[in-house]
Amino acid sequence: EPEVTQTPSHQVTQMGQEVILRCVPISNHLYFYWYRQILGQKVEFLVSFYNNEISEKSEIFDDQFSVERPDGSNFTLKIRSTKLEDSAMYFCASSEAGRLNQPQHFGDGTRLSIL
Amino acid sequence: AQSVTQLGSHVSVSEGALVLLRCNYSSSVPPYLFWYVQYPNQGLQLLLKYTTGATLVKGINGFEAEFKKSETSFHLTKPSAHMSDAAEYFCAVCNFGNEKLTFGTGTRLTIIP
């Protein structure tokens, strides 16, 4: 069964540095998402992306964050000037476009630790 | 605005016993409802979903859930727990035209041998 893959599985970064989290969505999917889960808290929506633009974003997704689909397969989340509170598990998800009852498929996540 | 409440952050059941994980939602429009499972150090795996039609939906691993509009609930059940069911379970909701999933806080299920 096709999977969403995320790299790296664990990223350790110094506070203030930039980090890029990478995702390869399922190949025929056209909607892409990022979520995060701070340790011990609920999974929170960050952003959705379709047709090379952001379709929705949460209040968490401020100017510090950006997303990009640099080629036909990758979907990235960039966090500029990281802060301690950015430490979390970040999940990428994808779903088929135009079919509202198609569920989102999640990757295994990237654990981001800010020191 | 939509929200999800999962009663009980931790639930323990004996192997072979009934599993019942509770989920209540709040939504201004008819919701789409989901249960996801997260095993240690893994991502979220879809267990089952309700969109339209039959209110009792069956998922993987013997789980099922029933959408009850009058109670705004979507509780997850399994008749007989197995040791491999130990994981964290998340209820989630999204609405037509809104692709964002809103998750509950999760319920950690422990199976007692």
PDB file of C-alpha atoms in Angstrom:
ATOM      1  CA  GLU A   1       0.000   0.000   0.000  1.00  0.00           C
ATOM      2  CA  PRO A   2       1.393   3.430  -0.896  1.00  0.00           C
ATOM      3  CA  GLU A   3       2.667   5.484   2.032  1.00  0.00           C
ATOM      4  CA  VAL A   4       3.489   9.039   2.956  1.00  0.00           C
ATOM      5  CA  THR A   5       7.178   9.185   3.823  1.00  0.00           C
ATOM      6  CA  GLN A   6       8.868  11.810   5.972  1.00  0.00           C
ATOM      7  CA  THR A   7      12.526  12.612   6.480  1.00  0.00           C
ATOM      8  CA  PRO A   8      14.345  12.859   8.754  1.00  0.00           C
ATOM      9  CA  SER A   9      12.688  10.850  11.501  1.00  0.00           C
ATOM     10  CA  HIS A  10      14.421  13.002  14.119  1.00  0.00           C
ATOM     11  CA  GLN A  11      15.914  16.472  13.714  1.00  0.00           C
ATOM     12  CA  VAL A  12      17.891  18.266  16.391  1.00  0.00           C
ATOM     13  CA  THR A  13      18.497  21.978  15.783  1.00  0.00           C
ATOM     14  CA  GLN A  14      19.893  24.901  17.710  1.00  0.00           C
ATOM     15  CA  MET A  15      17.436  27.628  18.616  1.00  0.00           C
ATOM     16  CA  GLY A  16      17.436  30.370  16.013  1.00  0.00           C
ATOM     17  CA  GLN A  17      18.410  28.084  13.151  1.00  0.00           C
ATOM     18  CA  GLU A  18      16.263  27.265  10.149  1.00  0.00           C
ATOM     19  CA  VAL A  19      14.970  23.750   9.608  1.00  0.00           C
ATOM     20  CA  ILE A  20      13.332  22.054   6.632  1.00  0.00           C
ATOM     21  CA  LEU A  21      11.143  19.030   7.125  1.00  0.00           C
ATOM     22  CA  ARG A  22      10.565  16.887   4.087  1.00  0.00           C
ATOM     23  CA  CYS A  23       7.633  14.789   2.966  1.00  0.00           C
ATOM     24  CA  VAL A  24       6.882  12.649  -0.049  1.00  0.00           C
ATOM     25  CA  PRO A  25       3.096  12.362  -0.351  1.00  0.00           C
ATOM     26  CA  ILE A  26       1.318   9.467  -2.022  1.00  0.00           C
ATOM     27  CA  SER A  27       1.887   9.865  -5.746  1.00  0.00           C
ATOM     28  CA  ASN A  28      -1.676  10.411  -7.012  1.00  0.00           C
ATOM     29  CA  HIS A  29      -2.662  12.686  -4.124  1.00  0.00           C
ATOM     30  CA  LEU A  30      -3.078  16.396  -4.718  1.00  0.00           C
ATOM     31  CA  TYR A  31      -3.954  17.784  -1.273  1.00  0.00           C
ATOM     32  CA  PHE A  32      -1.139  18.073   1.255  1.00  0.00           C
ATOM     33  CA  TYR A  33      -1.111  18.951   4.923  1.00  0.00           C
ATOM     34  CA  TRP A  34       1.146  19.578   7.869  1.00  0.00           C
ATOM     35  CA  TYR A  35       0.135  18.935  11.456  1.00  0.00           C
ATOM     36  CA  ARG A  36       2.118  19.072  14.657  1.00  0.00           C
ATOM     37  CA  GLN A  37       1.859  17.363  18.017  1.00  0.00           C
ATOM     38  CA  ILE A  38       3.608  18.911  20.973  1.00  0.00           C
ATOM     39  CA  LEU A  39       4.528  16.245  23.531  1.00  0.00           C
ATOM     40  CA  GLY A  40       1.482  15.315  25.581  1.00  0.00           C
ATOM     41  CA  GLN A  41      -0.888  17.502  23.579  1.00  0.00           C
ATOM     42  CA  LYS A  42      -3.336  17.005  20.741  1.00  0.00           C
ATOM     43  CA  VAL A  43      -2.505  16.884  17.060  1.00  0.00           C
ATOM     44  CA  GLU A  44      -2.949  20.398  15.634  1.00  0.00           C
ATOM     45  CA  PHE A  45      -3.547  21.463  12.047  1.00  0.00           C
ATOM     46  CA  LEU A  46      -0.936  23.809  10.587  1.00  0.00           C
ATOM     47  CA  VAL A  47      -1.609  24.195   6.884  1.00  0.00           C
ATOM     48  CA  SER A  48      -3.201  22.664   3.815  1.00  0.00           C
ATOM     49  CA  PHE A  49      -1.825  23.023   0.294  1.00  0.00           C
ATOM     50  CA  TYR A  50      -3.403  22.451  -3.090  1.00  0.00           C
ATOM     51  CA  ASN A  51      -2.535  23.457  -6.630  1.00  0.00           C
ATOM     52  CA  ASN A  52       0.728  25.038  -5.511  1.00  0.00           C
ATOM     53  CA  GLU A  53      -0.813  27.357  -2.990  1.00  0.00           C
ATOM     54  CA  ILE A  54      -1.938  27.383   0.618  1.00  0.00           C
ATOM     55  CA  SER A  55      -5.652  26.632   0.833  1.00  0.00           C
ATOM     56  CA  GLU A  56      -5.993  27.019   4.589  1.00  0.00           C
ATOM     57  CA  LYS A  57      -3.730  27.760   7.540  1.00  0.00           C
ATOM     58  CA  SER A  58      -4.137  27.928  11.298  1.00  0.00           C
ATOM     59  CA  GLU A  59      -3.164  30.768  13.603  1.00  0.00           C
ATOM     60  CA  ILE A  60      -0.087  28.739  14.512  1.00  0.00           C
ATOM     61  CA  PHE A  61       1.181  29.016  10.936  1.00  0.00           C
ATOM     62  CA  ASP A  62       2.638  32.502  11.109  1.00  0.00           C
ATOM     63  CA  ASP A  63       5.423  34.164   9.115  1.00  0.00           C
ATOM     64  CA  GLN A  64       7.950  31.853  10.717  1.00  0.00           C
ATOM     65  CA  PHE A  65       6.557  28.970   8.683  1.00  0.00           C
ATOM     66  CA  SER A  66       6.409  28.321   4.961  1.00  0.00           C
ATOM     67  CA  VAL A  67       5.566  25.383   2.723  1.00  0.00           C
ATOM     68  CA  GLU A  68       6.728  24.510  -0.725  1.00  0.00           C
ATOM     69  CA  ARG A  69       6.384  21.846  -3.339  1.00  0.00           C
ATOM     70  CA  PRO A  70       9.762  22.261  -5.008  1.00  0.00           C
ATOM     71  CA  ASP A  71       9.310  19.421  -7.480  1.00  0.00           C
ATOM     72  CA  GLY A  72       6.747  16.816  -8.467  1.00  0.00           C
ATOM     73  CA  SER A  73       7.212  14.639  -5.440  1.00  0.00           C
ATOM     74  CA  ASN A  74       8.393  16.547  -2.354  1.00  0.00           C
ATOM     75  CA  PHE A  75       6.409  18.749   0.008  1.00  0.00           C
ATOM     76  CA  THR A  76       8.428  20.697   2.552  1.00  0.00           C
ATOM     77  CA  LEU A  77       7.803  22.656   5.726  1.00  0.00           C
ATOM     78  CA  LYS A  78      10.365  25.334   6.534  1.00  0.00           C
ATOM     79  CA  ILE A  79      10.624  26.835   9.987  1.00  0.00           C
ATOM     80  CA  ARG A  80      12.761  29.958  10.195  1.00  0.00           C
ATOM     81  CA  SER A  81      14.490  31.123  13.359  1.00  0.00           C
ATOM     82  CA  THR A  82      13.338  28.160  15.419  1.00  0.00           C
ATOM     83  CA  LYS A  83      12.195  28.595  19.010  1.00  0.00           C
ATOM     84  CA  LEU A  84      12.160  26.173  21.911  1.00  0.00           C
ATOM     85  CA  GLU A  85       8.383  25.905  21.652  1.00  0.00           C
ATOM     86  CA  ASP A  86       8.689  24.599  18.089  1.00  0.00           C
ATOM     87  CA  SER A  87       9.837  21.272  19.545  1.00  0.00           C
ATOM     88  CA  ALA A  88       7.164  18.785  18.507  1.00  0.00           C
ATOM     89  CA  MET A  89       6.341  15.883  16.239  1.00  0.00           C
ATOM     90  CA  TYR A  90       5.458  17.158  12.788  1.00  0.00           C
ATOM     91  CA  PHE A  91       3.198  15.038  10.612  1.00  0.00           C
ATOM     92  CA  CYS A  92       2.696  15.322   6.884  1.00  0.00           C
ATOM     93  CA  ALA A  93      -0.517  14.013   5.324  1.00  0.00           C
ATOM     94  CA  SER A  94      -1.985  13.774   1.851  1.00  0.00           C
ATOM     95  CA  SER A  95      -5.341  12.993   0.285  1.00  0.00           C
ATOM     96  CA  GLU A  96      -6.897  12.707  -3.140  1.00  0.00           C
ATOM     97  CA  ALA A  97      -8.268  15.911  -4.562  1.00  0.00           C
ATOM     98  CA  GLY A  98     -11.897  16.653  -5.200  1.00  0.00           C
ATOM     99  CA  ARG A  99     -13.319  13.773  -3.211  1.00  0.00           C
ATOM    100  CA  LEU A 100     -14.394  14.933   0.185  1.00  0.00           C
ATOM    101  CA  ASN A 101     -14.821  11.504   1.680  1.00  0.00           C
ATOM    102  CA  GLN A 102     -11.240  10.522   0.936  1.00  0.00           C
ATOM    103  CA  PRO A 103      -9.299  10.376   4.186  1.00  0.00           C
ATOM    104  CA  GLN A 104      -5.949  11.933   4.891  1.00  0.00           C
ATOM    105  CA  HIS A 105      -3.030   9.512   4.992  1.00  0.00           C
ATOM    106  CA  PHE A 106      -0.309  10.369   7.485  1.00  0.00           C
ATOM    107  CA  GLY A 107       3.416   9.808   7.525  1.00  0.00           C
ATOM    108  CA  ASP A 108       5.293   8.541  10.573  1.00  0.00           C
ATOM    109  CA  GLY A 109       6.344  12.058  11.511  1.00  0.00           C
ATOM    110  CA  THR A 110       9.537  13.984  12.151  1.00  0.00           C
ATOM    111  CA  ARG A 111      10.441  14.607  15.758  1.00  0.00           C
ATOM    112  CA  LEU A 112      11.921  18.117  15.950  1.00  0.00           C
ATOM    113  CA  SER A 113      13.969  18.958  19.012  1.00  0.00           C
ATOM    114  CA  ILE A 114      15.101  22.551  19.481  1.00  0.00           C
ATOM    115  CA  LEU A 115      18.025  23.043  21.854  1.00  0.00           C
TER     116      LEU A 115
ATOM    117  CA  ALA B   1     -16.065  26.167  14.656  1.00  0.00           C
ATOM    118  CA  GLN B   2     -15.655  22.477  15.272  1.00  0.00           C
ATOM    119  CA  SER B   3     -14.251  20.647  18.274  1.00  0.00           C
ATOM    120  CA  VAL B   4     -13.774  17.117  19.558  1.00  0.00           C
ATOM    121  CA  THR B   5     -13.895  15.854  23.123  1.00  0.00           C
ATOM    122  CA  GLN B   6     -12.523  12.472  24.094  1.00  0.00           C
ATOM    123  CA  LEU B   7     -13.539  11.437  27.579  1.00  0.00           C
ATOM    124  CA  GLY B   8     -10.805   9.537  29.380  1.00  0.00           C
ATOM    125  CA  SER B   9      -7.188  10.181  28.488  1.00  0.00           C
ATOM    126  CA  HIS B  10      -6.343   6.649  29.653  1.00  0.00           C
ATOM    127  CA  VAL B  11      -8.486   3.525  29.372  1.00  0.00           C
ATOM    128  CA  SER B  12      -7.462   0.065  30.565  1.00  0.00           C
ATOM    129  CA  VAL B  13      -9.306  -3.098  29.644  1.00  0.00           C
ATOM    130  CA  SER B  14      -8.559  -6.766  30.108  1.00  0.00           C
ATOM    131  CA  GLU B  15      -7.661  -8.879  27.113  1.00  0.00           C
ATOM    132  CA  GLY B  16     -10.883 -10.247  25.640  1.00  0.00           C
ATOM    133  CA  ALA B  17     -13.052  -7.531  27.192  1.00  0.00           C
ATOM    134  CA  LEU B  18     -15.090  -4.892  25.399  1.00  0.00           C
ATOM    135  CA  VAL B  19     -13.281  -1.760  24.298  1.00  0.00           C
ATOM    136  CA  LEU B  20     -15.250   1.502  24.402  1.00  0.00           C
ATOM    137  CA  LEU B  21     -13.549   4.798  23.605  1.00  0.00           C
ATOM    138  CA  ARG B  22     -15.736   7.862  23.757  1.00  0.00           C
ATOM    139  CA  CYS B  23     -15.832  10.768  21.333  1.00  0.00           C
ATOM    140  CA  ASN B  24     -18.204  13.714  21.232  1.00  0.00           C
ATOM    141  CA  TYR B  25     -18.008  16.441  18.647  1.00  0.00           C
ATOM    142  CA  SER B  26     -19.267  19.931  18.113  1.00  0.00           C
ATOM    143  CA  SER B  27     -19.959  21.119  14.592  1.00  0.00           C
ATOM    144  CA  SER B  28     -22.243  23.686  13.035  1.00  0.00           C
ATOM    145  CA  VAL B  29     -22.719  21.579   9.918  1.00  0.00           C
ATOM    146  CA  PRO B  30     -22.928  17.812   9.343  1.00  0.00           C
ATOM    147  CA  PRO B  31     -19.470  16.494  10.074  1.00  0.00           C
ATOM    148  CA  TYR B  32     -17.189  13.908   8.654  1.00  0.00           C
ATOM    149  CA  LEU B  33     -15.828  11.825  11.526  1.00  0.00           C
ATOM    150  CA  PHE B  34     -12.704   9.726  11.808  1.00  0.00           C
ATOM    151  CA  TRP B  35     -10.834   7.511  14.224  1.00  0.00           C
ATOM    152  CA  TYR B  36      -7.078   7.253  13.903  1.00  0.00           C
ATOM    153  CA  VAL B  37      -4.700   4.988  15.838  1.00  0.00           C
ATOM    154  CA  GLN B  38      -1.110   5.818  16.706  1.00  0.00           C
ATOM    155  CA  TYR B  39       1.265   3.058  17.722  1.00  0.00           C
ATOM    156  CA  PRO B  40       4.473   4.036  19.526  1.00  0.00           C
ATOM    157  CA  ASN B  41       6.907   5.933  17.301  1.00  0.00           C
ATOM    158  CA  GLN B  42       4.574   5.711  14.332  1.00  0.00           C
ATOM    159  CA  GLY B  43       2.257   8.022  12.474  1.00  0.00           C
ATOM    160  CA  LEU B  44      -1.516   8.155  12.477  1.00  0.00           C
ATOM    161  CA  GLN B  45      -3.288   5.255  10.819  1.00  0.00           C
ATOM    162  CA  LEU B  46      -6.912   5.526   9.778  1.00  0.00           C
ATOM    163  CA  LEU B  47      -9.152   3.045  11.605  1.00  0.00           C
ATOM    164  CA  LEU B  48     -12.494   4.060  10.156  1.00  0.00           C
ATOM    165  CA  LYS B  49     -14.516   7.015   8.902  1.00  0.00           C
ATOM    166  CA  TYR B  50     -18.077   8.259   8.688  1.00  0.00           C
ATOM    167  CA  THR B  51     -19.113  10.574   5.882  1.00  0.00           C
ATOM    168  CA  THR B  52     -22.687   9.798   4.861  1.00  0.00           C
ATOM    169  CA  GLY B  53     -25.012   6.805   4.778  1.00  0.00           C
ATOM    170  CA  ALA B  54     -25.000   4.006   7.317  1.00  0.00           C
ATOM    171  CA  THR B  55     -24.342   5.334  10.794  1.00  0.00           C
ATOM    172  CA  LEU B  56     -22.568   2.184  11.977  1.00  0.00           C
ATOM    173  CA  VAL B  57     -19.204   1.981  10.296  1.00  0.00           C
ATOM    174  CA  LYS B  58     -16.736  -0.848  10.448  1.00  0.00           C
ATOM    175  CA  GLY B  59     -13.003  -0.382  10.292  1.00  0.00           C
ATOM    176  CA  ILE B  60      -9.808  -2.322  10.436  1.00  0.00           C
ATOM    177  CA  ASN B  61      -8.739  -4.650  13.237  1.00  0.00           C
ATOM    178  CA  GLY B  62     -12.325  -5.390  14.292  1.00  0.00           C
ATOM    179  CA  PHE B  63     -13.170  -1.846  15.376  1.00  0.00           C
ATOM    180  CA  GLU B  64     -16.445  -0.136  14.658  1.00  0.00           C
ATOM    181  CA  ALA B  65     -18.075   3.179  15.525  1.00  0.00           C
ATOM    182  CA  GLU B  66     -21.585   4.533  15.444  1.00  0.00           C
ATOM    183  CA  PHE B  67     -22.520   8.077  14.485  1.00  0.00           C
ATOM    184  CA  LYS B  68     -25.324   9.309  16.722  1.00  0.00           C
ATOM    185  CA  LYS B  69     -26.428  12.749  15.618  1.00  0.00           C
ATOM    186  CA  SER B  70     -28.818  13.258  18.542  1.00  0.00           C
ATOM    187  CA  GLU B  71     -25.968  12.635  20.985  1.00  0.00           C
ATOM    188  CA  THR B  72     -23.254  14.272  18.834  1.00  0.00           C
ATOM    189  CA  SER B  73     -21.193  11.171  19.478  1.00  0.00           C
ATOM    190  CA  PHE B  74     -18.972   8.808  17.537  1.00  0.00           C
ATOM    191  CA  HIS B  75     -17.807   6.238  20.073  1.00  0.00           C
ATOM    192  CA  LEU B  76     -15.329   3.546  19.062  1.00  0.00           C
ATOM    193  CA  THR B  77     -15.900  -0.063  20.110  1.00  0.00           C
ATOM    194  CA  LYS B  78     -14.377  -3.484  19.734  1.00  0.00           C
ATOM    195  CA  PRO B  79     -16.069  -6.562  21.203  1.00  0.00           C
ATOM    196  CA  SER B  80     -12.901  -8.308  22.356  1.00  0.00           C
ATOM    197  CA  ALA B  81      -9.637  -6.530  23.103  1.00  0.00           C
ATOM    198  CA  HIS B  82      -6.337  -7.929  21.917  1.00  0.00           C
ATOM    199  CA  MET B  83      -2.896  -7.129  23.257  1.00  0.00           C
ATOM    200  CA  SER B  84      -1.989  -5.600  19.894  1.00  0.00           C
ATOM    201  CA  ASP B  85      -4.726  -2.980  20.354  1.00  0.00           C
ATOM    202  CA  ALA B  86      -2.597  -1.117  22.889  1.00  0.00           C
ATOM    203  CA  ALA B  87      -2.034   2.314  21.332  1.00  0.00           C
ATOM    204  CA  GLU B  88      -3.269   5.881  21.363  1.00  0.00           C
ATOM    205  CA  TYR B  89      -6.565   6.555  19.638  1.00  0.00           C
ATOM    206  CA  PHE B  90      -7.625   9.902  18.208  1.00  0.00           C
ATOM    207  CA  CYS B  91     -11.076  10.998  17.148  1.00  0.00           C
ATOM    208  CA  ALA B  92     -11.174  13.717  14.493  1.00  0.00           C
ATOM    209  CA  VAL B  93     -13.755  15.800  12.640  1.00  0.00           C
ATOM    210  CA  CYS B  94     -13.813  17.837   9.482  1.00  0.00           C
ATOM    211  CA  ASN B  95     -16.565  19.574   7.576  1.00  0.00           C
ATOM    212  CA  PHE B  96     -17.658  19.765   3.979  1.00  0.00           C
ATOM    213  CA  GLY B  97     -15.520  22.262   2.131  1.00  0.00           C
ATOM    214  CA  ASN B  98     -12.996  22.432   4.949  1.00  0.00           C
ATOM    215  CA  GLU B  99     -10.130  20.008   4.614  1.00  0.00           C
ATOM    216  CA  LYS B 100      -8.741  20.672   8.086  1.00  0.00           C
ATOM    217  CA  LEU B 101      -8.932  17.814  10.568  1.00  0.00           C
ATOM    218  CA  THR B 102      -9.640  18.808  14.154  1.00  0.00           C
ATOM    219  CA  PHE B 103      -8.421  16.187  16.595  1.00  0.00           C
ATOM    220  CA  GLY B 104      -9.376  15.259  20.112  1.00  0.00           C
ATOM    221  CA  THR B 105      -6.746  14.986  22.816  1.00  0.00           C
ATOM    222  CA  GLY B 106      -6.463  11.236  22.373  1.00  0.00           C
ATOM    223  CA  THR B 107      -7.103   8.196  24.545  1.00  0.00           C
ATOM    224  CA  ARG B 108      -4.295   5.854  25.494  1.00  0.00           C
ATOM    225  CA  LEU B 109      -5.599   2.283  25.532  1.00  0.00           C
ATOM    226  CA  THR B 110      -3.821  -0.247  27.731  1.00  0.00           C
ATOM    227  CA  ILE B 111      -4.635  -3.944  27.527  1.00  0.00           C
ATOM    228  CA  ILE B 112      -4.254  -5.966  30.695  1.00  0.00           C
ATOM    229  CA  PRO B 113      -3.179  -9.587  30.118  1.00  0.00           C
TER     230      PRO B 113
END
